[in-house]
């Protein structure tokens, strides 16, 4: 692991690190905020998965999470959204290839060799973090924005016991039924739509649900709301009696101004679960 | 005036606007955060002047001011740091020309026709803001980072009665005595160093002082601290018995992580002055 930068922030340290991933077979960069309390021992961890076009950096500098994480004594991990580099496949579109990993393990050409973001987030990065940093991996929570909200919801439901709470900002809720999803799932997973269902939060919530609280914020004026399909998530969760708070926020759009506005609530929500018992 | 974007944020609106400035004789862009309270009537104004290389955007997305400004019901203005455009003089160096206006009125070639940032901040932009937005111009405060801290301090001291309070994050304190200053003052104002003194906060604080409270935060691990010369400002203010709090913050550097860490304190400091009487 290589340290790219470390800046003191809110009494703790905002670091950026890179490492050679054996999962994505390329160098991966991530951000990690460690609160002051990490000097004295392991602290709980909140994962923040970013959206299309983002790197590890966007949320790290724009989402305002560190102020609240410092207040709660929680670490925040900011992974990248895809493998990157010259030897890694890419596409001219902003919503496919580098910057658009969709948190799945690709099985199709040309993506399969590197685009294994599910395993990277679920296995590779956590094991490295556990070795290198004072993190209490028995206390993890996950959140994300847009494509990252999709990743947070699907990972949380598919890894029972891993995350105590899950939240999302304007998540892609129904990728099997929208252009933000069908295009990428076809490219990464192939034409067999049966393979897609495991990557769809609205389908998973009926099938598996989540054994813990869920919080979702959605801007009513989100310019991408027709691609996100929040109505599928709220219908599925209500029908399956899933513990969830879904807030349709009047006047807010899809930007980081929306995310940062509600970040305090999300960190407090996760802190309650992370510090329970 | 043209609206470039408006995003709901923290109950208010983060806008970006452009206008043709008769002072800098080019199109100028600025950010303005209006809190929810601005719907009901004029609100107090906090100016945030940015540092070298920045546009109106950097602090607007990275400094985290809106959360606290919303809490206090205060507007925040984020001006650009220089005139810009194809017809505007520039230099290859990052610290001269576009992005480096230094908040002075240039008198020298090739800068004089457009580089009039003092008048732009002191006259042009305030009069436009007053016309277009619900701002209470009898309640103004000013802050800034690095070169912007220099601008905030010199403007506040040179316009008595304009600002009720002034603060700065890692300001350039003594531009007549450091490479961050001598180079630019010579380029913009010429070789007569007598013309430079009015642009030096450490000299002004002895000559004029400020009729109100000053708050300055400085990171002890700031990579540019030798260029900033905080020792000149604290010595001058102590000797002239200026009301000032100067905090040397252990471990912090020059980045926005430093700025955002202490933003809550600065906004609260200004709110106290803005809401007095």
JSON list of C-alpha atoms in Angstrom, two decimals, chain A residues 64 68 71-72 259-269, chain B residues 71:
[
{"chain": "A", "resi": 64, "resn": "UNK", "atom": "CA", "xyz": [-19.10, 17.00, 3.80]},
{"chain": "A", "resi": 68, "resn": "UNK", "atom": "CA", "xyz": [-20.17, 14.43, 11.09]},
{"chain": "A", "resi": 71, "resn": "UNK", "atom": "CA", "xyz": [-18.35, 14.05, 15.69]},
{"chain": "A", "resi": 72, "resn": "UNK", "atom": "CA", "xyz": [-19.42, 10.40, 15.88]},
{"chain": "A", "resi": 259, "resn": "UNK", "atom": "CA", "xyz": [-25.98, 14.90, -0.68]},
{"chain": "A", "resi": 260, "resn": "UNK", "atom": "CA", "xyz": [-24.18, 17.27, 1.69]},
{"chain": "A", "resi": 261, "resn": "UNK", "atom": "CA", "xyz": [-27.47, 18.72, 2.91]},
{"chain": "A", "resi": 262, "resn": "UNK", "atom": "CA", "xyz": [-28.59, 15.36, 4.30]},
{"chain": "A", "resi": 263, "resn": "UNK", "atom": "CA", "xyz": [-25.20, 13.91, 5.21]},
{"chain": "A", "resi": 264, "resn": "UNK", "atom": "CA", "xyz": [-25.55, 14.84, 8.89]},
{"chain": "A", "resi": 265, "resn": "UNK", "atom": "CA", "xyz": [-28.76, 12.78, 9.11]},
{"chain": "A", "resi": 266, "resn": "UNK", "atom": "CA", "xyz": [-27.19, 9.78, 7.39]},
{"chain": "A", "resi": 267, "resn": "UNK", "atom": "CA", "xyz": [-24.09, 9.70, 9.57]},
{"chain": "A", "resi": 268, "resn": "UNK", "atom": "CA", "xyz": [-26.24, 10.04, 12.70]},
{"chain": "A", "resi": 269, "resn": "UNK", "atom": "CA", "xyz": [-28.48, 7.23, 11.43]},
{"chain": "B", "resi": 71, "resn": "UNK", "atom": "CA", "xyz": [-27.98, 27.33, 10.44]}
]
